[in-house]
Amino acid sequence: MTPVQLAGGPGQVGLDKTTLELSLKSIQEFAKDRLPDQKLIALDARDECPIEIVRGMCGAELGIQLLFIPEAFGGMGGGAFDMYRVCEEMARIDLGIATSVLATFLGSDPINVGATPEQKKHWLTRIADEGLLFAYGATEPAAGSDLAALRTKAERVMEAGREDGRIAGYRISGSKQWISNGGIADAYSILANAPGGPSWFIVEKGAPGFTQGKPEDKHGIRLSNTAALSLDEVYVDADRLIGGEEGLGLNQAQAVFGYTRLTVAAFGLGGGWAALDRAIPYSTDRIQAGSPLSEKQGYTHKLIVPHVARLEAGRAFIEEIAERIDAGEGSLNTEGAIAKYLATEAGNLAADASLQALGGYGYTHEFMIEKIKRDVRITTIYEGTSEIMEMTISRDRWQLHMKTRGQHYHEQARTLEALHARHPGVGANIVALALHALAEVMEKARLGRLTRYQHVLLRLGELIAYAECAASLCRRAARLSEGKAHEKAHRRFDAKALAALSRVFAREAASKVAEEGLRLAVGAGGVSDTDIAAFEASLGLPAVHGAQAGLISDMDYIADVLYGRAAKPASA
Ligand SMILES: Cc1cc2nc3c(=O)[nH]c(=O)nc-3n(C[C@H](O)[C@H](O)[C@H](O)COP(=O)(O)OP(=O)(O)OC[C@H]3O[C@@H](n4cnc5c(N)ncnc54)[C@H](O)[C@@H]3O)c2cc1C
């Protein structure tokens, strides 16, 4: 087994392509050798976290932890794009193990973004050199989605005998819930209310008063250790307050949301594809009614093809924002939420359909798909639930709608119309219909004050995610056809196949936005009987319906590509 390689030259954002490919290959080889399917299934059945494997991956054997440590502290200085590719690869192997590895990344995040130079040097170097396992302790029994309800307290301990009131340390008391690596970590980032406000502290295993609960008996990711933590007046020195200043905790957590949501989005992608990549070969071998399942349209066009289109739409969005984060555009929290929402929901649906694709066999523990389906379920819950993502997306884009007097999505639509003029085959004209309809639905919601209904607000989040990801997939298909794809982009599909996928997803997005937008606006009382026809016309419904033409033949083509039946284009 080759450990992952150290990164490329100075000043470079992230790994070079060769280094990334070598790293992905090392992960695949490690998994092939140490984590065959039967072993994963047995560990899942025993509800066991393979600690030595996790330590091997985050230590000398494989060195994945180096990926997210800056070069200055002995790491590889990987960027967002590298993180997405590695997280997808890890998730394809096992989402529980991927979660354990990611927990160290999450746990060290507050250090990465907010620690003092001395703290960074101390902790990040230790993670790089010693393979220290971290855990991220934010959630509490009564503070999940609403972290502001935090109850864990950090009380100042003043230096004895000093008049100037210098803080010697803190005594932390409270409890944390559902903490990944909770029972196995060497060090923990703990969010607690200090007198100056929520703050992150580093607490080491074995500190007096610090105890870990027994592993939770979970639905999925059973190879990942999840445990509650209890802190009873746990003393830490003042230099364990991350950043050396109280009250910065929530900002430090916010600063990396785009990045961390991107990694969970990649988990959704990896889980979904891991399931489909088992269902696809299964259906070529399985004969029913005289022919393989792979030749039955009612099977492929329901259980395989639409899921591939949704996952690839999620991937297009992930790749776009990873590139933007690496280009220094900030943390892109809302975009991270869109990526996480679409890719994890798509991953879940893909795994569920893949289980169905195996019939009774899919329902048994003996086949990995049953485990993958349980595992991928967590991705719509942790790092912010899908509902919280919908709210985040909707609120942010609502602001854009208001700021631009309703023009934001009309303007986006016009960029897609321009793209269509240059690349008529990628479905950009259909996405433009979706975006115009979205702008109309949002305007109707503004006029009728419909977002006072939380249901409308959150459903708008879904429509926005579909429309924006569809736009992204068009751009990705166009870019690939011009030979300008990101050099580290995933390349499973050629330009022709990606264009077909883009058209399929564009039709779904346009239909969803226009039809569900209509239903919501009318359902919330925002459209009177006499206005319905005019509103339908403003949504471009006839054009959206007309754009569905060609759907079946595009799906046929994608199925042919997936099953290796399509003729290879002269130049891919
Ligand atoms: C296996 C696992 C590993 C985890 N690992 C970690 C970890 O390492 N570190 C960590 O800090 N946390 C971790 N978590 C916690 C995870 O992030 C939370 O479970 C998640 O944020 C949801 O919080 P909750 O469970 O309290 O649910 P709640 O917030 O109570 O939500 C329950 C339901 O209500 C919905 N909901 C909540 N608020 C609203 C609202 N305002 N409007 C509408 N609907 C709403 C939610 O979407 C959800 O469907 C983990 C959880 C699990 C299960």
XYZ file of C-alpha atoms and ligand atoms in Angstrom:
625
model
C 0.000 0.000 0.000
C 1.362 3.393 -0.975
C 0.634 6.180 1.500
C -0.956 9.288 -0.037
C 1.642 11.568 -1.580
C 2.715 15.002 -0.384
C 1.459 18.015 -2.264
C 2.843 20.002 -5.157
C 4.581 23.348 -5.451
C 4.334 26.512 -3.355
C 1.468 28.935 -4.001
C -0.672 26.267 -5.578
C -4.301 25.949 -4.448
C -4.718 22.375 -3.417
C -3.062 19.296 -4.808
C -1.878 18.909 -8.353
C -3.824 16.487 -10.517
C -1.269 13.693 -10.298
C -1.066 13.918 -6.535
C -4.852 13.835 -6.226
C -5.088 10.822 -8.530
C -2.363 9.000 -6.592
C -4.165 9.759 -3.345
C -7.466 8.414 -4.692
C -5.685 5.321 -5.949
C -4.050 4.765 -2.548
C -7.458 4.953 -0.881
C -8.921 2.462 -3.365
C -6.008 0.055 -2.866
C -6.253 0.324 0.903
C -9.970 -0.438 0.752
C -9.516 -3.347 -1.646
C -6.939 -4.898 0.621
C -8.342 -4.099 4.067
C -12.052 -3.480 3.631
C -13.646 -6.018 1.298
C -17.468 -6.056 1.211
C -17.805 -9.130 3.424
C -15.683 -7.526 6.144
C -17.734 -4.316 6.003
C -20.972 -6.288 6.216
C -19.659 -8.275 9.212
C -18.516 -5.120 11.032
C -21.921 -3.555 10.370
C -23.669 -6.626 11.777
C -21.478 -6.501 14.901
C -22.044 -2.726 15.146
C -18.297 -2.302 15.431
C -16.084 0.673 14.633
C -12.774 -0.694 13.266
C -10.591 1.674 15.275
C -7.296 0.288 13.938
C -8.476 0.897 10.356
C -9.538 4.457 11.156
C -6.203 5.101 12.855
C -4.385 3.520 9.919
C -6.202 5.787 7.497
C -5.573 8.869 9.633
C -2.009 7.920 10.423
C 1.203 6.511 9.018
C -0.466 3.812 6.922
C -2.507 6.030 4.593
C -2.193 9.588 5.898
C -5.566 10.993 4.788
C -5.455 13.535 7.608
C -2.558 15.226 5.799
C -4.911 16.258 3.038
C -6.609 18.976 5.039
C -3.635 20.194 7.069
C -1.843 23.224 5.565
C 1.647 22.540 4.238
C 3.114 24.900 6.860
C 2.117 22.363 9.527
C 3.323 19.255 7.739
C 0.172 18.527 5.722
C -0.603 18.449 2.018
C -2.648 21.647 1.884
C -5.487 20.099 -0.087
C -8.231 22.411 -1.294
C -12.008 22.118 -1.536
C -11.872 20.285 -4.868
C -9.498 17.687 -3.438
C -11.666 17.315 -0.373
C -14.750 16.644 -2.504
C -12.974 14.000 -4.591
C -11.494 12.264 -1.536
C -14.765 12.376 0.434
C -16.689 10.865 -2.464
C -14.118 8.092 -2.757
C -14.229 7.404 0.982
C -18.033 7.338 0.954
C -18.012 4.815 -1.875
C -16.088 2.498 0.449
C -17.949 2.984 3.701
C -19.800 6.017 4.997
C -19.161 5.125 8.632
C -15.401 5.072 8.162
C -15.634 8.197 6.004
C -17.512 9.872 8.876
C -14.807 8.922 11.363
C -12.129 10.370 9.125
C -14.190 13.509 8.436
C -14.776 14.006 12.167
C -11.098 14.838 12.591
C -11.416 17.365 9.781
C -14.567 18.841 11.361
C -13.090 18.782 14.843
C -10.014 20.664 13.724
C -12.019 23.189 11.701
C -12.415 25.707 14.500
C -8.616 25.514 14.871
C -8.030 25.932 11.148
C -10.179 29.044 10.906
C -9.909 30.629 14.317
C -6.906 29.488 16.321
C -3.909 31.612 17.258
C -0.679 30.853 15.324
C 0.688 28.982 18.378
C -2.476 26.884 18.722
C -2.450 26.058 15.015
C 1.171 24.995 15.151
C 0.610 22.833 18.214
C -2.597 21.049 17.179
C -2.361 20.873 13.413
C 1.214 19.607 13.571
C 0.119 16.948 16.047
C -2.737 15.856 13.759
C -0.305 15.671 10.824
C 2.538 13.922 12.682
C 0.752 11.784 15.263
C -2.518 11.111 13.441
C -4.412 12.525 16.412
C -8.140 11.739 16.102
C -10.456 14.665 16.745
C -14.172 14.980 17.427
C -16.433 17.980 16.864
C -18.675 18.638 19.855
C -21.406 21.121 18.985
C -24.749 19.280 19.268
C -26.427 18.903 22.672
C -29.506 17.007 23.815
C -31.592 20.198 23.576
C -29.528 22.054 20.958
C -29.493 20.382 17.548
C -30.515 22.464 14.558
C -30.766 25.429 16.917
C -27.242 25.747 18.273
C -28.113 29.032 19.954
C -29.908 26.918 22.582
C -26.464 25.747 23.731
C -26.338 24.993 27.467
C -22.780 23.795 28.066
C -21.020 26.435 30.142
C -17.402 27.497 30.470
C -16.684 29.412 33.667
C -13.572 31.471 34.015
C -10.973 30.398 36.583
C -8.847 33.368 37.593
C -5.164 33.132 38.439
C -4.784 32.847 42.182
C -3.394 35.827 44.057
C -3.410 38.193 41.071
C -5.093 41.543 41.176
C -5.187 42.143 37.407
C -7.830 39.469 36.864
C -5.886 37.260 34.438
C -7.739 34.179 33.321
C -5.891 30.985 34.153
C -8.379 28.649 32.524
C -11.986 27.496 32.297
C -14.196 24.927 33.968
C -16.551 23.380 31.430
C -19.808 21.647 32.379
C -22.545 20.235 30.201
C -23.305 17.435 27.800
C -22.949 16.776 24.103
C -25.017 14.430 21.979
C -24.378 12.339 18.807
C -20.674 13.106 18.588
C -18.829 11.250 15.818
C -15.610 9.710 17.202
C -17.072 10.625 20.618
C -15.785 7.432 22.226
C -12.483 7.092 20.373
C -11.048 10.577 19.816
C -7.809 11.814 21.360
C -8.983 15.432 21.460
C -12.309 17.245 21.198
C -13.429 20.680 20.048
C -16.193 21.607 22.458
C -18.566 24.510 21.939
C -19.512 26.105 25.246
C -20.992 29.349 26.506
C -18.231 31.424 28.065
C -19.059 34.741 29.766
C -18.201 36.492 26.472
C -20.417 34.178 24.392
C -20.192 30.794 22.616
C -16.575 29.709 22.261
C -14.637 26.622 21.177
C -12.353 24.847 23.613
C -10.009 21.924 23.091
C -10.453 19.146 25.641
C -8.221 16.093 25.702
C -9.278 12.531 26.375
C -8.731 11.580 29.993
C -9.270 15.063 31.417
C -10.748 14.692 34.933
C -14.561 15.012 34.823
C -14.743 14.233 31.078
C -16.585 11.007 30.213
C -17.835 9.404 27.031
C -21.061 7.474 26.668
C -21.357 4.027 25.142
C -21.600 3.869 21.343
C -25.084 4.647 20.005
C -26.954 1.750 18.377
C -27.667 3.411 15.034
C -29.755 2.746 11.903
C -26.671 3.132 9.683
C -23.003 4.168 9.626
C -22.546 1.477 12.246
C -18.797 1.424 11.554
C -18.608 4.966 12.885
C -18.399 5.541 16.629
C -21.063 7.993 17.814
C -21.286 8.807 21.522
C -22.592 11.328 23.986
C -20.098 13.321 26.046
C -20.431 14.493 29.599
C -18.367 17.320 31.072
C -18.439 17.809 34.806
C -16.330 20.834 35.731
C -13.618 19.821 33.277
C -10.678 22.181 33.700
C -8.742 23.454 30.678
C -5.959 26.041 30.596
C -6.698 29.404 28.980
C -4.635 28.449 25.935
C -7.315 25.859 25.068
C -9.760 28.630 24.191
C -9.563 28.629 20.385
C -8.486 32.029 19.097
C -7.762 33.246 22.637
C -10.907 35.369 22.730
C -14.383 34.505 23.999
C -17.515 34.792 21.886
C -16.099 33.863 18.491
C -17.470 30.307 18.444
C -20.515 30.670 16.213
C -18.601 32.782 13.682
C -15.806 30.210 13.624
C -18.372 27.467 13.014
C -20.052 29.532 10.262
C -16.774 30.310 8.541
C -16.420 26.823 7.140
C -20.028 25.791 6.577
C -19.676 25.999 2.794
C -16.656 23.738 2.933
C -18.026 21.208 5.423
C -21.406 20.996 3.701
C -19.548 20.346 0.475
C -17.841 17.350 2.054
C -21.162 15.864 3.196
C -22.575 16.575 -0.269
C -19.690 14.475 -1.614
C -20.689 11.737 0.863
C -24.201 11.741 -0.643
C -22.705 11.474 -4.102
C -20.404 8.622 -3.099
C -23.150 6.700 -1.296
C -25.608 7.096 -4.173
C -23.095 6.037 -6.797
C -21.844 3.124 -4.679
C -25.406 1.761 -4.713
C -26.008 2.401 -8.422
C -22.676 0.835 -9.313
C -23.922 -2.368 -7.742
C -27.415 -2.212 -9.235
C -26.137 -1.621 -12.789
C -24.049 -4.820 -13.119
C -26.690 -6.792 -11.216
C -29.320 -5.845 -13.772
C -27.201 -6.976 -16.698
C -26.925 -10.467 -15.164
C -30.418 -10.876 -13.798
C -32.785 -12.447 -16.322
C -36.524 -11.984 -15.857
C -39.225 -12.642 -18.470
C -36.574 -13.921 -20.882
C -34.164 -10.987 -20.948
C -31.842 -9.042 -18.636
C -33.428 -6.361 -16.451
C -31.009 -3.865 -17.980
C -32.963 -4.134 -21.250
C -36.278 -3.191 -19.666
C -37.145 0.483 -19.945
C -39.648 0.346 -17.100
C -36.751 -0.729 -14.898
C -33.848 1.426 -16.092
C -35.853 4.621 -16.632
C -37.297 4.468 -13.121
C -34.609 2.880 -10.973
C -31.350 3.931 -12.610
C -31.339 6.783 -15.149
C -33.123 9.604 -13.244
C -30.912 8.954 -10.232
C -27.785 9.244 -12.325
C -29.075 12.576 -13.679
C -29.808 13.925 -10.177
C -26.470 12.797 -8.780
C -24.604 14.359 -11.684
C -26.536 17.614 -11.226
C -25.389 17.545 -7.595
C -21.831 16.855 -8.742
C -21.921 19.767 -11.192
C -22.883 22.123 -8.382
C -20.291 20.647 -6.016
C -17.527 21.028 -8.605
C -18.507 24.614 -9.368
C -18.460 25.735 -5.768
C -15.335 23.748 -4.906
C -13.608 25.605 -7.704
C -14.950 28.917 -6.423
C -13.892 28.209 -2.824
C -10.418 27.308 -4.064
C -10.361 30.544 -6.075
C -10.855 32.450 -2.815
C -14.506 33.433 -3.172
C -15.142 32.915 0.542
C -16.964 30.189 2.353
C -20.097 30.125 0.105
C -22.409 28.908 2.854
C -25.644 29.060 0.853
C -24.047 27.322 -2.107
C -22.732 24.672 0.289
C -26.302 24.217 1.514
C -27.580 23.790 -2.065
C -24.880 21.226 -2.818
C -25.545 19.302 0.389
C -29.286 19.395 -0.061
C -29.410 18.187 -3.632
C -26.575 15.654 -3.528
C -27.620 14.003 -0.251
C -31.304 13.820 -1.178
C -30.244 12.382 -4.552
C -27.909 9.917 -2.820
C -30.730 8.667 -0.609
C -33.150 8.257 -3.489
C -30.499 6.509 -5.588
C -29.716 4.042 -2.797
C -33.404 3.344 -2.226
C -33.987 2.750 -5.948
C -30.894 0.526 -6.127
C -32.260 -1.627 -3.309
C -35.497 -1.966 -5.276
C -33.446 -2.804 -8.361
C -32.139 -5.926 -6.623
C -35.624 -7.049 -5.597
C -35.657 -9.461 -2.645
C -31.857 -9.767 -2.712
C -31.571 -6.027 -2.158
C -33.557 -6.379 1.039
C -31.111 -8.774 2.691
C -28.059 -7.977 4.808
C -25.975 -10.178 2.554
C -25.928 -7.564 -0.210
C -24.086 -4.300 0.358
C -26.895 -2.163 -1.040
C -29.017 -2.759 2.046
C -26.178 -1.382 4.175
C -25.434 1.501 1.825
C -29.074 2.535 1.926
C -29.019 2.679 5.730
C -25.645 4.447 5.741
C -26.418 7.209 3.247
C -29.540 8.162 5.223
C -27.423 10.101 7.714
C -26.231 12.566 5.087
C -29.576 14.404 5.071
C -29.415 14.716 8.867
C -25.917 15.593 10.074
C -24.069 18.830 9.273
C -27.511 20.480 9.072
C -30.705 18.637 8.165
C -32.305 18.946 4.731
C -35.020 21.142 6.217
C -32.447 23.521 7.680
C -30.705 23.559 4.285
C -34.025 24.443 2.599
C -34.483 27.307 5.043
C -30.917 28.566 4.564
C -31.205 28.459 0.771
C -34.615 30.073 0.663
C -33.809 32.909 3.052
C -30.623 33.821 1.229
C -32.108 33.760 -2.265
C -35.172 35.622 -0.997
C -32.823 38.481 -0.117
C -31.419 38.403 -3.653
C -34.939 38.434 -5.078
C -35.816 41.499 -2.996
C -32.532 43.315 -3.662
C -32.885 42.920 -7.433
C -36.625 43.752 -7.420
C -37.477 40.294 -8.588
C -34.911 40.212 -11.382
C -32.310 37.844 -9.916
C -33.584 34.632 -11.504
C -34.757 36.371 -14.703
C -31.146 37.550 -15.081
C -29.842 34.044 -14.433
C -32.304 32.770 -17.062
C -30.885 35.198 -19.593
C -27.348 33.843 -19.038
C -28.716 30.368 -19.732
C -30.413 31.624 -22.902
C -27.051 32.975 -24.011
C -25.458 29.615 -23.194
C -28.149 27.909 -25.265
C -27.208 30.080 -28.244
C -23.634 28.787 -28.016
C -24.476 25.225 -26.949
C -27.952 24.293 -28.143
C -27.672 20.676 -26.963
C -27.170 20.992 -23.208
C -30.732 21.909 -22.218
C -29.886 25.486 -21.215
C -33.099 26.767 -22.860
C -35.103 24.419 -20.601
C -33.236 25.588 -17.495
C -33.953 29.162 -18.556
C -37.657 28.254 -18.431
C -37.169 26.902 -14.906
C -35.391 30.077 -13.796
C -37.992 32.431 -15.286
C -40.737 30.377 -13.603
C -38.832 30.505 -10.308
C -38.632 34.296 -10.504
C -42.405 34.426 -11.118
C -43.196 32.094 -8.208
C -41.013 34.153 -5.868
C -42.634 37.366 -7.028
C -46.079 35.896 -6.451
C -44.904 34.853 -2.987
C -43.713 38.404 -2.334
C -46.962 40.008 -3.469
C -49.081 37.598 -1.425
C -46.636 37.558 1.535
C -46.682 33.775 1.178
C -43.354 33.125 2.916
C -45.172 33.820 6.184
C -46.093 30.161 5.691
C -42.953 28.264 6.681
C -43.960 25.427 4.365
C -43.846 27.767 1.361
C -40.489 29.187 2.468
C -38.906 25.750 2.768
C -40.413 24.334 -0.443
C -39.027 27.345 -2.294
C -35.624 26.193 -1.032
C -36.106 22.925 -2.875
C -37.199 24.614 -6.108
C -34.203 26.952 -5.939
C -31.812 24.023 -5.429
C -33.231 22.177 -8.433
C -33.081 25.220 -10.715
C -29.554 26.238 -9.673
C -28.170 22.699 -9.958
C -29.776 22.294 -13.383
C -28.030 25.491 -14.505
C -24.780 24.159 -13.140
C -25.095 20.868 -15.007
C -25.679 22.749 -18.293
C -22.525 24.761 -17.724
C -20.583 21.609 -16.881
C -21.785 19.863 -20.045
C -20.962 22.921 -22.170
C -17.535 23.261 -20.605
C -16.731 19.616 -21.184
C -17.763 19.889 -24.833
C -15.311 22.783 -25.206
C -12.542 20.681 -23.641
C -12.369 23.131 -20.727
C -13.485 20.981 -17.798
C -11.623 21.519 -14.524
C -8.462 19.434 -14.697
C -9.415 17.541 -11.521
C -13.068 17.086 -12.564
C -14.658 13.660 -12.359
C -14.797 12.196 -15.863
C -17.133 9.266 -15.956
C -19.236 10.697 -18.805
C -18.198 12.166 -22.125
C -19.650 15.419 -23.454
C -22.479 13.774 -25.368
C -23.663 11.718 -22.395
C -23.351 14.664 -20.031
C -25.438 16.804 -22.390
C -28.149 14.111 -22.388
C -28.029 13.957 -18.578
C -28.279 17.718 -18.446
C -31.363 17.746 -20.688
C -33.041 15.060 -18.558
C -32.403 16.946 -15.330
C -33.343 20.291 -16.904
C -36.771 18.873 -17.816
C -37.278 17.594 -14.283
C -36.230 20.935 -12.774
C -38.433 23.014 -15.103
C -41.433 20.812 -14.475
C -40.884 20.822 -10.718
C -40.418 24.575 -10.422
C -43.389 25.485 -12.607
C -45.882 22.845 -11.447
C -45.005 22.838 -7.756
C -44.577 26.595 -7.730
C -48.102 26.916 -9.086
C -49.437 24.461 -6.525
C -47.747 26.289 -3.653
C -48.802 29.775 -4.703
C -52.403 28.710 -5.273
C -52.373 26.482 -2.192
C -51.234 29.341 0.024
C -54.002 31.591 -1.273
C -51.688 33.801 -3.312
C -53.621 33.464 -6.597
C -57.314 34.230 -6.976
C -59.549 32.141 -9.278
C -59.572 34.891 -11.872
C -55.746 35.194 -11.782
C -54.887 31.538 -12.184
C -54.784 31.525 -16.008
C -52.540 34.618 -16.108
C -50.240 33.134 -13.466
C -50.011 29.850 -15.383
C -49.064 31.783 -18.494
C -46.386 33.743 -16.592
C -44.880 30.444 -15.475
C -44.458 29.418 -19.117
C -46.283 26.143 -18.513
C -46.955 25.341 -22.197
C -43.252 25.817 -22.963
C -42.284 23.692 -19.947
C -44.608 20.954 -21.158
C -43.277 21.245 -24.716
C -39.715 20.959 -23.413
C -40.452 17.420 -22.199
C -40.248 16.289 -25.857
C -37.260 14.004 -26.339
C -37.215 12.814 -22.709
C -37.558 9.103 -23.459
C -34.965 9.041 -26.218
C -32.488 10.896 -23.965
C -33.129 8.366 -21.212
C -32.648 5.547 -23.716
C -29.298 7.022 -24.673
C -28.160 7.395 -21.045
C -29.160 3.799 -20.319
C -27.138 2.709 -23.371
C -24.122 4.634 -22.045
C -24.462 3.169 -18.551
C -24.761 -0.359 -19.900
C -21.987 0.047 -22.471
C -24.375 -0.234 -25.421
C -23.833 3.265 -26.859
C -21.588 3.743 -29.867
C -18.484 5.646 -28.814
C -18.394 9.210 -30.269
C -15.478 9.932 -32.600
C -14.093 12.520 -30.177
C -15.217 12.427 -26.584
C -24.772 9.620 13.437
C -24.685 11.061 13.814
C -23.464 11.692 13.884
C -23.384 13.040 14.277
N -22.147 13.630 14.436
C -22.080 14.861 15.008
C -20.807 15.415 15.376
O -19.745 14.827 15.138
N -20.788 16.621 16.005
C -21.929 17.317 16.288
O -21.828 18.389 16.867
N -23.139 16.825 15.932
C -23.241 15.609 15.318
N -24.468 15.080 15.000
C -25.672 15.854 15.302
C -26.409 16.341 14.058
O -25.726 17.376 13.445
C -27.825 16.716 14.528
O -28.477 15.509 14.815
C -28.579 17.518 13.511
O -28.021 18.789 13.363
C -30.061 17.655 13.879
O -30.234 18.029 15.198
P -31.239 17.192 16.134
O -30.864 15.778 16.027
O -31.238 17.807 17.473
O -32.638 17.367 15.455
P -33.652 18.598 15.599
O -32.928 19.879 15.419
O -34.470 18.421 16.830
O -34.571 18.343 14.334
C -35.573 17.339 14.286
C -36.351 17.511 12.973
O -36.967 18.797 12.966
C -36.559 19.555 11.850
N -36.387 20.955 12.275
C -35.532 21.431 13.210
N -35.652 22.765 13.326
C -36.621 23.129 12.463
C -37.206 24.381 12.116
N -36.804 25.526 12.689
N -38.183 24.393 11.188
C -38.595 23.240 10.590
N -38.069 22.043 10.877
C -37.096 21.984 11.796
C -35.251 18.937 11.422
O -34.999 19.181 10.047
C -35.498 17.475 11.731
O -36.208 16.881 10.672
C -24.565 13.758 14.560
C -25.811 13.118 14.458
C -25.877 11.795 14.117
C -27.230 11.136 14.068
